[in-house]
């Protein structure tokens, strides 16, 4: 019952038994009404909708996004509630960022590479040889962002944290890829345009598609293989289809969680602080911890299934793969210009600081 309704109820005679004076009744009513009206009314909770591309119930969904949601709800004492839409159910993988810009989701998480041409400076960290693990790549990426190297690419949202997948390798259904020449004629899912350009130059057909669509496409024979990290092989069950694995680091996919700026601005200062406390390097590294565990599990699954492996050591110096990878790096840096080269050098300078 609202205070106004209670006051109305109290204005009626208290009882038919035991007459009370009108003065006493009025005084009691006034005192209770004043007390009720002086009691602060709890503000309604604000619900934040998170849209992400990983399957519901996956380790990333549980240990990253659900964990983030629970922590935010606790820190805000329930004033912030979080509703999670996994598996690209609210916004597609390739329009998750624009969905945040437009307010379809309050927070979106996806890969920069699903937004072709939108984050060219960020994607410098995806080049071969920049990082060797999710932790190292996530630390490099988040640190570069906090240094202001690509602020303008996210000027229409408010990034919360950024992370990477760890190195992406080659995985095929029918035969092991030993040299770049073995890619000729194959249909391969490419994770980014940069890797797609590499495949095309080597005579393969590069097929672009979001990660959630790869299993069905490989199952139906749309693609013969793919370039993916071990986490993706685990999360999207691709070890069930690909039995040959060439561990040559072609890229390290960058990812992010970002928030609608209007949603953030609409929050009172104390709730903005809760969001700020759940942003930055701490949550970047928490994401990386989940990824590195999935990387371990993904490779272990393939080992236990008896799959065939080829590990390319020192890939940038390798006689067969080195020229291909170094050409890929140079082609991309030529495309993004001097600013991109500066970011690349800054990323390499962070390698030791961010090493596991």
Tab-separated table of C-alpha atoms in Angstrom:
chain	number	residue	atom	x	y	z
A	1	UNK	CA	0.000	0.000	0.000
A	2	UNK	CA	1.383	3.429	-0.965
A	3	UNK	CA	1.732	6.233	1.651
A	4	UNK	CA	-1.177	8.138	0.082
A	5	UNK	CA	-3.457	5.101	0.330
A	6	UNK	CA	-2.392	4.444	3.914
A	7	UNK	CA	-3.113	8.063	4.829
A	8	UNK	CA	-6.569	7.730	3.235
A	9	UNK	CA	-7.228	4.549	5.189
A	10	UNK	CA	-6.111	6.153	8.442
A	11	UNK	CA	-8.476	9.060	7.927
A	12	UNK	CA	-11.400	6.682	8.509
A	13	UNK	CA	-12.650	5.954	12.075
A	14	UNK	CA	-10.245	3.563	13.775
A	15	UNK	CA	-12.904	1.422	15.372
A	16	UNK	CA	-16.581	1.329	16.053
A	17	UNK	CA	-15.787	0.218	19.602
A	18	UNK	CA	-14.305	2.632	22.087
A	19	UNK	CA	-14.967	6.084	20.744
A	20	UNK	CA	-11.944	8.195	20.112
A	21	UNK	CA	-11.957	11.907	19.891
A	22	UNK	CA	-11.623	13.503	16.479
A	23	UNK	CA	-8.605	15.424	17.732
A	24	UNK	CA	-6.770	12.257	18.765
A	25	UNK	CA	-7.672	10.528	15.533
A	26	UNK	CA	-6.431	13.479	13.487
A	27	UNK	CA	-3.222	13.719	15.469
A	28	UNK	CA	-2.460	10.015	15.046
A	29	UNK	CA	-3.254	10.134	11.371
A	30	UNK	CA	-1.019	13.144	10.855
A	31	UNK	CA	1.896	11.623	12.750
A	32	UNK	CA	1.759	8.350	10.841
A	33	UNK	CA	1.416	10.116	7.505
A	34	UNK	CA	4.413	12.308	8.241
A	35	UNK	CA	6.500	9.293	9.175
A	36	UNK	CA	5.513	7.416	6.029
A	37	UNK	CA	6.174	10.346	3.747
A	38	UNK	CA	9.556	10.942	5.382
A	39	UNK	CA	10.638	7.345	4.711
A	40	UNK	CA	12.765	7.241	1.529
A	41	UNK	CA	11.182	5.277	-1.300
A	42	UNK	CA	13.566	2.731	-2.787
A	43	UNK	CA	14.428	3.521	-6.395
A	44	UNK	CA	13.453	0.881	-8.917
A	45	UNK	CA	16.315	-1.306	-10.103
A	46	UNK	CA	17.824	-0.586	-13.507
A	47	UNK	CA	18.091	-3.617	-15.764
A	48	UNK	CA	21.107	-3.835	-18.070
A	49	UNK	CA	20.776	-6.123	-21.102
A	50	UNK	CA	23.991	-7.865	-22.174
A	51	UNK	CA	24.145	-9.377	-25.664
A	52	UNK	CA	27.064	-11.691	-26.429
A	53	UNK	CA	27.945	-14.316	-29.024
A	54	UNK	CA	29.034	-17.272	-26.865
A	55	UNK	CA	26.630	-20.176	-26.232
A	56	UNK	CA	24.479	-20.007	-23.123
A	57	UNK	CA	25.937	-22.197	-20.390
A	58	UNK	CA	29.424	-22.180	-21.922
A	59	UNK	CA	32.364	-21.492	-19.630
A	60	UNK	CA	32.697	-17.962	-21.024
A	61	UNK	CA	29.014	-17.300	-20.459
A	62	UNK	CA	29.182	-18.627	-16.887
A	63	UNK	CA	32.609	-17.588	-15.662
A	64	UNK	CA	32.829	-14.217	-17.397
A	65	UNK	CA	29.444	-12.693	-18.167
A	66	UNK	CA	27.356	-14.303	-15.436
A	67	UNK	CA	30.171	-13.650	-12.968
A	68	UNK	CA	30.291	-10.002	-14.078
A	69	UNK	CA	26.532	-9.705	-13.723
A	70	UNK	CA	26.489	-11.206	-10.228
A	71	UNK	CA	29.334	-8.971	-9.103
A	72	UNK	CA	27.624	-5.846	-10.459
A	73	UNK	CA	24.333	-6.754	-8.809
A	74	UNK	CA	26.042	-7.349	-5.469
A	75	UNK	CA	28.161	-4.184	-5.634
A	76	UNK	CA	25.103	-2.082	-6.486
A	77	UNK	CA	23.066	-3.710	-3.685
A	78	UNK	CA	20.533	-4.826	-6.252
A	79	UNK	CA	20.030	-1.424	-7.831
A	80	UNK	CA	21.551	-2.792	-11.043
A	81	UNK	CA	20.118	-6.012	-12.431
A	82	UNK	CA	21.675	-7.731	-15.441
A	83	UNK	CA	19.812	-9.747	-18.059
A	84	UNK	CA	22.055	-11.835	-20.319
A	85	UNK	CA	21.236	-12.765	-23.925
A	86	UNK	CA	23.856	-15.344	-25.012
A	87	UNK	CA	24.413	-16.968	-28.384
A	88	UNK	CA	23.683	-13.839	-30.473
A	89	UNK	CA	19.985	-14.068	-29.556
A	90	UNK	CA	19.430	-10.328	-29.038
A	91	UNK	CA	21.879	-9.000	-31.628
A	92	UNK	CA	23.801	-10.946	-34.256
A	93	UNK	CA	27.542	-11.431	-33.923
A	94	UNK	CA	28.197	-9.032	-36.792
A	95	UNK	CA	25.875	-6.280	-35.551
A	96	UNK	CA	26.389	-6.520	-31.797
A	97	UNK	CA	28.386	-3.291	-31.705
A	98	UNK	CA	25.833	-1.337	-33.693
A	99	UNK	CA	23.160	-2.842	-31.490
A	100	UNK	CA	24.832	-1.200	-28.501
A	101	UNK	CA	25.158	2.106	-30.360
A	102	UNK	CA	21.424	1.979	-31.163
A	103	UNK	CA	20.407	0.924	-27.659
A	104	UNK	CA	19.071	-2.512	-28.612
A	105	UNK	CA	21.455	-3.847	-25.974
A	106	UNK	CA	22.900	-1.870	-23.081
A	107	UNK	CA	26.128	-3.870	-23.241
A	108	UNK	CA	27.449	-5.907	-26.155
A	109	UNK	CA	30.359	-8.312	-26.416
A	110	UNK	CA	31.740	-9.622	-29.682
A	111	UNK	CA	34.835	-9.602	-31.883
A	112	UNK	CA	36.090	-6.430	-33.512
A	113	UNK	CA	36.690	-8.494	-36.646
A	114	UNK	CA	32.955	-9.093	-37.093
A	115	UNK	CA	32.640	-5.369	-37.853
A	116	UNK	CA	34.578	-5.145	-41.111
A	117	UNK	CA	36.675	-2.016	-41.412
A	118	UNK	CA	35.428	-0.422	-38.198
A	119	UNK	CA	38.382	-1.122	-35.876
A	120	UNK	CA	41.519	-1.208	-38.058
A	121	UNK	CA	43.853	0.202	-35.390
A	122	UNK	CA	42.594	-2.145	-32.668
A	123	UNK	CA	43.100	-5.117	-34.971
A	124	UNK	CA	46.820	-4.436	-35.211
A	125	UNK	CA	47.080	-6.630	-32.086
A	126	UNK	CA	45.685	-9.537	-34.117
A	127	UNK	CA	48.779	-9.746	-36.322
A	128	UNK	CA	50.914	-12.899	-36.109
A	129	UNK	CA	53.548	-12.888	-33.405
A	130	UNK	CA	52.100	-10.101	-31.241
A	131	UNK	CA	51.012	-12.446	-28.435
A	132	UNK	CA	51.336	-16.065	-27.403
A	133	UNK	CA	48.399	-16.461	-25.018
A	134	UNK	CA	45.071	-14.907	-24.157
A	135	UNK	CA	46.550	-13.334	-21.045
A	136	UNK	CA	49.400	-11.704	-22.935
A	137	UNK	CA	47.180	-10.540	-25.793
A	138	UNK	CA	44.473	-9.232	-23.455
A	139	UNK	CA	47.008	-7.310	-21.389
A	140	UNK	CA	48.526	-5.778	-24.532
A	141	UNK	CA	45.146	-4.848	-26.001
A	142	UNK	CA	43.690	-3.332	-22.828
A	143	UNK	CA	46.927	-1.467	-22.108
A	144	UNK	CA	46.991	0.036	-25.601
A	145	UNK	CA	43.396	1.183	-25.199
A	146	UNK	CA	44.116	2.754	-21.814
A	147	UNK	CA	47.105	4.552	-23.339
A	148	UNK	CA	44.671	6.169	-25.774
A	149	UNK	CA	45.928	4.547	-28.971
A	150	UNK	CA	42.478	3.911	-30.454
A	151	UNK	CA	39.994	5.947	-28.428
A	152	UNK	CA	38.324	7.326	-31.543
A	153	UNK	CA	37.330	3.882	-32.798
A	154	UNK	CA	34.971	3.555	-29.808
A	155	UNK	CA	33.806	7.163	-29.537
A	156	UNK	CA	30.128	6.167	-29.882
A	157	UNK	CA	30.110	3.684	-26.963
A	158	UNK	CA	31.824	3.237	-23.596
A	159	UNK	CA	34.215	0.237	-23.639
A	160	UNK	CA	34.286	-1.787	-20.426
A	161	UNK	CA	37.138	-4.197	-21.107
A	162	UNK	CA	38.949	-5.834	-24.015
A	163	UNK	CA	40.560	-9.242	-24.374
A	164	UNK	CA	41.904	-11.687	-26.958
A	165	UNK	CA	41.397	-15.351	-27.766
A	166	UNK	CA	44.995	-16.528	-27.865
A	167	UNK	CA	46.642	-17.653	-31.123
A	168	UNK	CA	44.463	-19.054	-33.881
A	169	UNK	CA	45.688	-22.111	-35.792
A	170	UNK	CA	44.627	-24.214	-38.785
A	171	UNK	CA	42.143	-27.076	-38.300
A	172	UNK	CA	40.985	-29.317	-41.154
A	173	UNK	CA	38.685	-32.295	-41.720
A	174	UNK	CA	40.485	-34.472	-44.247
A	175	UNK	CA	44.260	-33.929	-44.118
A	176	UNK	CA	47.048	-32.185	-42.243
A	177	UNK	CA	48.301	-28.854	-43.584
A	178	UNK	CA	52.099	-28.980	-43.573
A	179	UNK	CA	53.095	-26.026	-45.775
A	180	UNK	CA	51.299	-22.935	-47.077
A	181	UNK	CA	51.058	-24.611	-50.484
A	182	UNK	CA	48.741	-27.249	-48.959
A	183	UNK	CA	46.032	-24.611	-48.559
A	184	UNK	CA	45.475	-24.254	-52.298
A	185	UNK	CA	41.957	-25.208	-53.344
A	186	UNK	CA	40.572	-25.544	-49.818
A	187	UNK	CA	37.490	-23.710	-48.563
A	188	UNK	CA	38.456	-22.251	-45.207
A	189	UNK	CA	36.513	-20.199	-42.699
A	190	UNK	CA	38.535	-17.066	-42.081
A	191	UNK	CA	38.266	-15.299	-38.718
A	192	UNK	CA	39.300	-11.853	-39.984
A	193	UNK	CA	39.770	-10.135	-43.360
A	194	UNK	CA	43.531	-10.148	-42.729
A	195	UNK	CA	43.631	-13.938	-42.489
A	196	UNK	CA	41.177	-14.128	-45.374
A	197	UNK	CA	43.570	-12.125	-47.548
A	198	UNK	CA	46.348	-14.541	-46.602
A	199	UNK	CA	44.213	-17.544	-47.586
A	200	UNK	CA	43.289	-15.958	-50.903
A	201	UNK	CA	46.929	-15.234	-51.748
A	202	UNK	CA	47.714	-18.901	-51.066
A	203	UNK	CA	44.996	-20.137	-53.427
A	204	UNK	CA	42.355	-21.039	-50.840
A	205	UNK	CA	38.764	-19.836	-50.833
A	206	UNK	CA	38.229	-17.669	-47.751
A	207	UNK	CA	34.718	-17.928	-46.311
A	208	UNK	CA	33.577	-15.362	-43.763
A	209	UNK	CA	31.075	-16.325	-41.067
A	210	UNK	CA	30.566	-15.755	-37.336
A	211	UNK	CA	31.845	-18.459	-35.013
A	212	UNK	CA	28.386	-19.802	-34.027
A	213	UNK	CA	27.725	-20.752	-37.668
A	214	UNK	CA	30.935	-22.714	-38.271
A	215	UNK	CA	29.875	-26.105	-36.880
A	216	UNK	CA	26.864	-26.425	-39.211
A	217	UNK	CA	28.857	-25.143	-42.189
A	218	UNK	CA	31.654	-27.640	-41.647
A	219	UNK	CA	29.181	-30.438	-40.997
A	220	UNK	CA	27.460	-29.713	-44.331
A	221	UNK	CA	30.725	-29.437	-46.238
A	222	UNK	CA	30.483	-25.698	-46.868
A	223	UNK	CA	34.057	-25.388	-45.566
A	224	UNK	CA	36.936	-27.885	-45.423
A	225	UNK	CA	38.542	-26.330	-42.403
A	226	UNK	CA	39.077	-23.153	-40.504
A	227	UNK	CA	41.476	-20.957	-38.628
A	228	UNK	CA	40.505	-20.811	-34.972
A	229	UNK	CA	41.910	-20.754	-31.450
A	230	UNK	CA	41.654	-23.770	-29.161
A	231	UNK	CA	38.994	-22.070	-27.067
A	232	UNK	CA	36.714	-21.853	-30.103
A	233	UNK	CA	37.350	-25.485	-30.946
A	234	UNK	CA	36.107	-26.362	-27.450
A	235	UNK	CA	33.260	-23.862	-27.084
A	236	UNK	CA	31.736	-24.473	-30.520
A	237	UNK	CA	32.391	-28.284	-30.519
A	238	UNK	CA	34.574	-28.128	-33.616
A	239	UNK	CA	36.943	-30.842	-32.402
A	240	UNK	CA	34.107	-33.209	-33.280
A	241	UNK	CA	34.599	-32.367	-36.968
A	242	UNK	CA	38.249	-31.342	-37.473
A	243	UNK	CA	40.864	-33.999	-36.748
A	244	UNK	CA	44.001	-32.342	-38.158
A	245	UNK	CA	45.634	-29.383	-36.461
A	246	UNK	CA	48.526	-27.253	-37.709
A	247	UNK	CA	49.668	-25.023	-34.872
A	248	UNK	CA	50.964	-22.064	-36.816
A	249	UNK	CA	49.871	-18.772	-35.190
A	250	UNK	CA	47.985	-16.907	-37.913
A	251	UNK	CA	46.289	-14.322	-35.695
A	252	UNK	CA	44.974	-13.567	-32.189
A	253	UNK	CA	41.363	-12.413	-32.359
A	254	UNK	CA	40.499	-9.261	-30.398
A	255	UNK	CA	37.232	-9.026	-28.446
A	256	UNK	CA	35.494	-6.453	-26.303
A	257	UNK	CA	32.583	-5.664	-24.018
A	258	UNK	CA	31.211	-2.161	-24.446
A	259	UNK	CA	28.294	-0.152	-23.076
A	260	UNK	CA	25.772	2.219	-24.549
A	261	UNK	CA	26.916	5.704	-23.550
A	262	UNK	CA	23.371	6.996	-22.970
A	263	UNK	CA	22.659	4.120	-20.604
A	264	UNK	CA	25.802	4.886	-18.635
A	265	UNK	CA	25.041	8.617	-18.521
A	266	UNK	CA	21.513	7.934	-17.228
A	267	UNK	CA	22.843	6.184	-14.112
A	268	UNK	CA	23.408	8.085	-10.856
A	269	UNK	CA	27.045	8.704	-10.002
A	270	UNK	CA	27.304	5.874	-7.479
A	271	UNK	CA	26.072	3.320	-10.041
A	272	UNK	CA	28.399	4.707	-12.692
A	273	UNK	CA	31.171	4.000	-10.209
A	274	UNK	CA	30.015	0.378	-9.946
A	275	UNK	CA	30.338	0.055	-13.727
A	276	UNK	CA	33.749	1.746	-13.652
A	277	UNK	CA	34.872	-0.704	-10.958
A	278	UNK	CA	33.866	-3.554	-13.272
A	279	UNK	CA	35.869	-2.248	-16.209
A	280	UNK	CA	39.519	-2.108	-17.228
A	281	UNK	CA	42.503	-4.421	-16.901
A	282	UNK	CA	41.188	-6.480	-13.977
A	283	UNK	CA	38.230	-7.742	-15.995
A	284	UNK	CA	40.330	-8.028	-19.141
A	285	UNK	CA	42.604	-10.453	-17.304
A	286	UNK	CA	39.639	-12.286	-15.786
A	287	UNK	CA	38.376	-12.888	-19.316
A	288	UNK	CA	41.850	-14.074	-20.319
A	289	UNK	CA	41.937	-16.516	-17.407
A	290	UNK	CA	38.754	-18.157	-18.693
A	291	UNK	CA	40.109	-18.218	-22.238
A	292	UNK	CA	43.456	-19.735	-21.298
A	293	UNK	CA	41.670	-22.493	-19.387
A	294	UNK	CA	39.502	-23.220	-22.436
A	295	UNK	CA	42.592	-23.183	-24.649
A	296	UNK	CA	44.088	-25.891	-22.421
A	297	UNK	CA	40.868	-27.907	-22.469
A	298	UNK	CA	40.382	-27.548	-26.226
A	299	UNK	CA	43.802	-28.912	-27.081
A	300	UNK	CA	43.493	-31.665	-24.478
A	301	UNK	CA	40.197	-32.783	-26.026
A	302	UNK	CA	41.875	-33.102	-29.422
A	303	UNK	CA	44.791	-35.031	-27.930
A	304	UNK	CA	42.481	-37.456	-26.122
A	305	UNK	CA	40.531	-37.992	-29.349
A	306	UNK	CA	43.735	-39.106	-31.085
A	307	UNK	CA	43.938	-36.213	-33.539
A	308	UNK	CA	47.042	-35.418	-35.598
A	309	UNK	CA	49.145	-32.335	-34.827
A	310	UNK	CA	51.914	-30.341	-36.476
A	311	UNK	CA	53.537	-27.635	-34.329
A	312	UNK	CA	55.362	-24.849	-36.171
A	313	UNK	CA	58.029	-23.436	-33.869
A	314	UNK	CA	59.302	-19.844	-34.315
A	315	UNK	CA	56.732	-19.317	-37.038
A	316	UNK	CA	57.936	-15.854	-38.119
A	317	UNK	CA	61.384	-17.341	-38.774
A	318	UNK	CA	60.162	-20.616	-40.287
A	319	UNK	CA	61.395	-21.351	-43.802
A	320	UNK	CA	57.908	-22.074	-45.188
A	321	UNK	CA	55.558	-20.077	-42.984
A	322	UNK	CA	57.776	-17.112	-42.105
A	323	UNK	CA	57.584	-15.359	-45.491
A	324	UNK	CA	53.785	-15.733	-45.595
A	325	UNK	CA	53.274	-14.398	-42.074
A	326	UNK	CA	55.699	-11.498	-42.464
A	327	UNK	CA	54.093	-10.497	-45.755
A	328	UNK	CA	50.709	-10.534	-44.009
A	329	UNK	CA	52.038	-8.217	-41.299
A	330	UNK	CA	53.540	-5.783	-43.794
A	331	UNK	CA	50.485	-5.692	-46.015
A	332	UNK	CA	48.277	-4.819	-43.079
A	333	UNK	CA	50.608	-2.175	-41.686
A	334	UNK	CA	50.865	-0.577	-45.123
A	335	UNK	CA	47.082	-0.423	-45.209
A	336	UNK	CA	46.618	1.218	-41.800
A	337	UNK	CA	49.507	3.647	-42.244
A	338	UNK	CA	51.953	5.254	-39.853
A	339	UNK	CA	49.575	5.335	-36.890
A	340	UNK	CA	49.057	1.591	-37.224
A	341	UNK	CA	52.827	1.001	-37.320
A	342	UNK	CA	53.232	3.024	-34.142
A	343	UNK	CA	50.584	0.889	-32.434
A	344	UNK	CA	52.281	-2.275	-33.672
A	345	UNK	CA	55.594	-1.132	-32.163
A	346	UNK	CA	53.823	-0.185	-28.937
A	347	UNK	CA	52.239	-3.660	-28.823
A	348	UNK	CA	55.600	-5.362	-29.245
A	349	UNK	CA	57.045	-3.139	-26.510
A	350	UNK	CA	54.378	-4.464	-24.109
A	351	UNK	CA	55.168	-8.143	-24.751
A	352	UNK	CA	57.565	-8.620	-21.846
A	353	UNK	CA	55.433	-6.632	-19.408
A	354	UNK	CA	52.356	-8.674	-20.376
A	355	UNK	CA	54.010	-12.072	-20.612
A	356	UNK	CA	52.502	-14.869	-18.529
